[in-house]
Coordinates of C-alpha atoms and ligand atoms in Angstrom, one line a residue:
X220 CA 104.9 92.0 214.6
X221 CA 104.3 88.3 213.9
X222 CA 104.1 87.2 210.3
X223 CA 101.7 84.2 209.8
X224 CA 101.6 82.0 206.8
X225 CA 98.4 82.5 204.7
X226 CA 98.7 79.2 202.8
X227 CA 95.6 77.1 202.6
X228 CA 94.6 73.6 201.5
X229 CA 91.5 73.6 199.3
X230 CA 88.9 71.0 200.3
X231 CA 86.3 69.4 198.1
X232 CA 83.3 70.9 200.0
X233 CA 84.7 74.4 199.2
X234 CA 86.5 74.9 202.4
X235 CA 89.8 76.7 202.6
X236 CA 91.8 75.0 205.4
X237 CA 94.7 77.2 206.7
X238 CA 97.9 75.1 206.8
X239 CA 98.5 76.6 210.2
X240 CA 96.0 75.7 212.9
X241 CA 95.9 75.8 216.7
X242 CA 95.8 72.4 218.5
X243 CA 93.8 72.2 221.7
X244 CA 94.4 68.7 223.1
X245 CA 95.0 68.6 226.9
X246 CA 94.0 72.2 227.3
X247 CA 90.8 72.5 229.3
X248 CA 88.7 74.9 231.4
X249 CA 89.9 78.5 231.7
X250 CA 93.2 77.7 230.1
X251 CA 91.4 76.5 227.0
X252 CA 89.5 79.8 226.7
X253 CA 92.7 81.8 227.3
X254 CA 94.9 79.8 224.9
X255 CA 92.4 79.7 222.1
X256 CA 91.8 83.5 222.6
X257 CA 95.6 84.0 222.4
X258 CA 95.7 82.0 219.2
X259 CA 92.9 83.9 217.6
X260 CA 94.5 87.2 218.7
X261 CA 97.8 86.1 217.3
X262 CA 96.1 85.5 213.9
X263 CA 95.4 81.8 213.8
X264 CA 92.3 81.2 211.8
X265 CA 92.0 77.4 212.3
X266 CA 91.1 75.6 215.5
X267 CA 91.4 71.9 216.1
X268 CA 89.3 70.2 218.9
X269 CA 87.6 66.9 219.5
X270 CA 84.7 65.4 221.4
X271 CA 87.2 63.6 223.7
X272 CA 89.2 66.7 224.5
X273 CA 86.3 68.0 226.7
X274 CA 87.0 71.6 225.7
X275 CA 84.6 72.4 222.8
X276 CA 82.6 74.8 225.0
X277 CA 85.7 76.7 225.9
X278 CA 87.0 76.8 222.4
X279 CA 83.6 78.0 221.3
X280 CA 83.6 80.7 224.0
X281 CA 86.9 82.0 222.9
X282 CA 85.7 82.0 219.3
X283 CA 82.5 83.9 220.2
X284 CA 84.4 86.4 222.3
X285 CA 87.0 87.0 219.6
X286 CA 84.7 89.3 217.6
X287 CA 85.6 87.3 214.5
X288 CA 82.9 86.3 212.1
X289 CA 82.2 82.5 212.0
X290 CA 83.3 82.2 208.4
X291 CA 86.7 83.7 209.2
X292 CA 87.8 80.7 211.3
X293 CA 88.1 77.1 210.2
X294 CA 86.9 74.8 212.9
X295 CA 87.6 71.1 213.1
X296 CA 86.2 68.6 215.6
X297 CA 86.4 64.8 215.8
X298 CA 84.1 62.0 216.7
X299 CA 85.2 58.9 218.6
X300 CA 84.9 55.7 216.6
X301 CA 82.3 54.1 218.8
X302 CA 79.5 56.5 218.0
X303 CA 78.1 54.7 215.0
X304 CA 74.6 54.6 216.4
X305 CA 74.4 58.2 217.5
X306 CA 77.0 59.9 215.4
X307 CA 74.7 62.8 214.3
X308 CA 73.8 63.4 217.9
X309 CA 77.4 63.5 218.8
X310 CA 78.0 66.1 216.1
X311 CA 75.0 68.2 217.1
X312 CA 76.3 68.2 220.7
X313 CA 79.7 69.4 219.4
X314 CA 78.0 72.2 217.5
X315 CA 76.0 73.2 220.6
X316 CA 79.1 73.3 222.7
X317 CA 81.1 75.2 220.1
X318 CA 78.2 77.6 219.6
X319 CA 78.2 77.2 215.8
X320 CA 75.7 75.8 213.3
X321 CA 78.3 73.8 211.3
X322 CA 81.9 72.8 211.5
X323 CA 84.3 73.1 208.6
X324 CA 85.7 69.6 209.1
X325 CA 84.5 66.6 211.1
X326 CA 87.0 63.7 211.5
X327 CA 86.7 60.1 212.6
X328 CA 89.2 60.4 215.5
X329 CA 90.7 56.9 215.1
X330 CA 89.8 53.6 213.6
X331 CA 87.3 51.4 215.4
X332 CA 87.8 48.6 212.8
X333 CA 86.9 48.4 209.1
X334 CA 83.2 47.6 209.5
X335 CA 82.5 50.1 212.3
X336 CA 84.5 52.8 210.4
X337 CA 82.3 52.3 207.3
X338 CA 79.1 52.5 209.3
X339 CA 80.3 55.7 211.0
X340 CA 81.5 57.1 207.7
X341 CA 78.0 56.7 206.2
X342 CA 76.8 59.0 209.1
X343 CA 79.5 61.4 208.2
X344 CA 78.3 61.6 204.6
X345 CA 74.8 62.2 206.0
X346 CA 76.1 65.0 208.2
X347 CA 77.8 66.6 205.3
X348 CA 74.6 66.3 203.2
X349 CA 72.7 68.0 206.1
X350 CA 75.4 70.8 206.0
X351 CA 76.3 70.2 209.6
X352 CA 79.9 69.9 208.4
X353 CA 81.4 71.3 205.2
X354 CA 83.9 68.5 204.8
X355 CA 84.5 65.1 206.3
X356 CA 87.7 63.3 207.0
X357 CA 89.6 60.8 209.1
X358 CA 92.4 60.6 211.6
X359 CA 95.0 58.0 212.3
X360 CA 94.1 55.9 209.2
X361 CA 96.4 54.3 206.7
X362 CA 96.0 54.3 202.9
X363 CA 94.4 50.8 202.9
X364 CA 91.8 52.0 205.5
X365 CA 91.1 55.1 203.5
X366 CA 90.6 53.1 200.3
X367 CA 88.2 50.8 202.0
X368 CA 86.1 53.7 203.2
X369 CA 86.1 55.3 199.8
X370 CA 85.3 52.0 198.0
X371 CA 82.6 51.1 200.5
X372 CA 80.8 54.4 200.3
X373 CA 81.7 56.2 197.1
X374 CA 82.9 59.2 199.2
X375 CA 86.5 59.9 199.9
X376 CA 87.9 61.5 203.1
X377 CA 89.0 65.0 202.4
X378 CA 91.7 65.0 205.1
X379 CA 93.7 62.5 207.1
X380 CA 95.1 63.8 210.4
X381 CA 98.1 61.7 211.4
X382 CA 101.2 62.0 213.7
X383 CA 103.8 63.8 211.7
X384 CA 107.2 65.6 212.1
X385 CA 110.6 65.5 210.4
X386 CA 111.4 62.5 212.6
X387 CA 108.4 60.7 211.0
X388 CA 108.8 62.0 207.5
X389 CA 108.0 59.3 204.9
X390 CA 107.9 60.3 201.3
X391 CA 105.8 57.2 200.5
X392 CA 103.1 58.3 202.9
X393 CA 103.1 61.8 201.4
X394 CA 102.8 60.3 197.9
X395 CA 99.9 58.0 199.0
X396 CA 97.9 61.0 200.2
X397 CA 98.8 63.0 197.1
X398 CA 97.7 60.2 194.7
X399 CA 94.4 60.0 196.5
X400 CA 94.0 63.8 196.7
X401 CA 93.6 63.5 200.5
X402 CA 95.1 66.4 202.5
X403 CA 97.7 65.3 204.9
X404 CA 97.3 67.0 208.3
X405 CA 100.1 66.4 210.8
X406 CA 99.8 66.4 214.6
X407 CA 102.2 66.4 217.5
X408 CA 104.8 68.2 215.4
X409 CA 106.6 69.5 218.5
X410 CA 106.6 66.3 220.6
X411 CA 108.4 63.0 220.4
X412 CA 111.9 64.6 220.5
X413 CA 111.7 66.8 217.4
X414 CA 112.3 70.1 219.4
X415 CA 115.6 68.7 220.8
X416 CA 116.8 67.0 217.6
X417 CA 120.3 68.2 216.7
X418 CA 119.5 68.8 213.0
X419 CA 116.4 70.8 213.9
X420 CA 118.4 72.8 216.4
X421 CA 121.2 73.4 213.8
X422 CA 118.8 74.6 211.2
X423 CA 117.1 76.9 213.8
X424 CA 120.5 78.5 214.5
X425 CA 121.2 78.9 210.8
X426 CA 117.9 80.8 210.2
X427 CA 118.0 82.6 213.6
X428 CA 114.7 81.1 214.7
X429 CA 113.3 78.8 217.4
X430 CA 113.3 75.0 216.8
X431 CA 109.4 75.1 217.0
X432 CA 109.3 77.7 214.2
X433 CA 111.5 75.5 212.0
X434 CA 109.2 72.6 212.6
X435 CA 106.1 74.6 211.7
X436 CA 107.8 76.2 208.7
X437 CA 108.9 72.7 207.4
X438 CA 105.3 71.6 207.4
X439 CA 104.1 74.7 205.6
X440 CA 106.8 74.5 202.9
X441 CA 105.7 70.8 202.3
X442 CA 102.1 71.9 202.0
X443 CA 101.2 69.8 205.1
X444 CA 98.7 71.1 207.7
X445 CA 100.3 71.7 211.1
X446 CA 98.4 72.4 214.4
X447 CA 100.9 73.2 217.2
X448 CA 99.5 73.5 220.7
X449 CA 100.8 75.7 223.5
X450 CA 99.2 76.8 226.8
X451 CA 101.6 79.8 226.9
X452 CA 100.5 82.9 224.9
X453 CA 104.1 83.8 224.1
X454 CA 104.7 80.4 222.5
X455 CA 101.3 80.5 220.8
X456 CA 102.5 83.6 219.0
X457 CA 106.1 82.4 218.3
X458 CA 104.9 79.1 216.8
X459 CA 102.8 81.0 214.2
X460 CA 105.4 83.6 213.3
X461 CA 106.9 81.6 210.4
X462 CA 106.1 83.6 207.2
X463 CA 109.1 85.9 207.5
X464 CA 111.8 83.3 206.7
X465 CA 112.3 80.3 204.4
X466 CA 114.1 77.0 204.7
X467 CA 116.5 76.4 201.9
X468 CA 116.3 73.2 199.8
X469 CA 119.3 71.8 201.6
X470 CA 117.7 72.5 205.0
X471 CA 114.4 70.9 203.9
X472 CA 116.3 67.9 202.7
X473 CA 118.3 67.6 205.9
X474 CA 115.0 67.7 207.9
X475 CA 113.3 65.1 205.6
X476 CA 116.3 62.8 206.0
X477 CA 115.5 62.5 209.8
X478 CA 112.6 60.4 208.9
X479 CA 114.5 57.8 207.0
X480 CA 115.5 54.6 208.8
Ligands
NAP774 N1 94.1 63.1 215.9 C1 94.7 62.7 216.9 O1 94.7 61.5 217.3 C2 95.6 63.7 217.6 C3 96.5 63.2 218.6 C4 97.3 64.2 219.2 C5 97.2 65.5 218.9 N2 96.2 65.9 218.0 C6 96.0 67.4 217.7 O2 97.3 67.9 217.4 C7 97.6 69.0 218.2 C8 99.1 69.2 218.4 O3 99.6 68.0 218.9 P1 100.1 67.8 220.5 O4 99.1 68.5 221.3 O5 100.2 66.4 220.7 O6 101.5 68.4 220.6 P2 102.4 69.5 220.0 O7 101.7 70.7 219.5 O8 103.3 68.8 219.1 O9 103.3 69.9 221.3 C9 102.7 70.5 222.4 C10 103.8 70.6 223.5 O10 104.9 71.4 223.0 C11 105.1 72.4 223.9 N3 105.4 73.6 223.2 C12 104.6 74.4 222.4 N4 105.2 75.4 221.8 C13 106.5 75.3 222.2 C14 107.7 76.0 221.9 N5 107.7 77.1 221.1 N6 108.9 75.7 222.5 C15 108.9 74.6 223.3 N7 107.8 73.8 223.6 C16 106.6 74.2 223.1 C17 103.8 72.6 224.7 O11 104.0 73.0 226.0 P3 103.4 74.4 226.6 O12 101.9 74.2 226.6 O13 104.0 74.4 228.0 O14 103.9 75.5 225.7 C18 103.3 71.1 224.7 O15 103.9 70.4 225.8 C19 96.8 68.7 219.5 O16 96.6 69.7 220.4 C20 95.5 68.2 218.9 O17 94.7 69.3 218.4 C21 95.5 65.0 217.4

């Protein structure tokens, strides 16, 4: 029986964001329905999609067919940065496709430049005020860009979703997010060589787990959101089964050290 972590990040809009979510990039069509269904069946209660993934309808179908109540699943989608003029329409289209009346988190997917980000961010604030999304955030922004949004609008992003893994660990980036009270959400935890890294593999052997489980567990112990993706139901389950073991302080430190130049 898989043991999933139940840790959550508390968001300013009242949302409880599970630290473990299911990533859906590059999964489309029937495979998106099947993989998302496998994730919900395995116990994931957090789904990550985006307008540009082209799978919101399929993610929404799996959610509707799961039998779970809407409030049991945390749903994130993202808006491309060039939608400043019709951002709310973009979100309404996402909601239609997902089959929900609001998302839990709406993110600016990547920066379109400071001025365009600020204009789009104002639409994000409006969407939150209209309760079309509970919380709002960004993706692929650095601390300076986050500060400019907050200073220009008076509203701070709740979350920043960035590429993250032990190979990219940077205590300064963690601290920048902590100081601003912005939740750090990592993506592509399993890509970029981390699954094959010798230290990750050694730790996996020590704890008798898969390298992917070590990577997911490392995020959770750091309090960082992690959203592994797999198109294979067995891996979907394995990746989430990380509550039944713990990484020691030494193992965490050895993994953190991979990110240092
Ligand atoms: N905001 C952004 O700009 C951004 C960018 C990239 C990603 N994301 C989000 O983050 C999510 C995760 O990132 P990602 O999709 O780049 O990649 P990922 O989750 O780091 O890795 C996915 C890859 O790992 C493989 N895999 C999964 N579980 C495995 C296991 N237990 N053992 C070995 N291989 C395994 C998958 O192959 P199989 O399918 O064959 O299992 C797939 O090729 C995305 O799906 C998306 O939701 C956001």
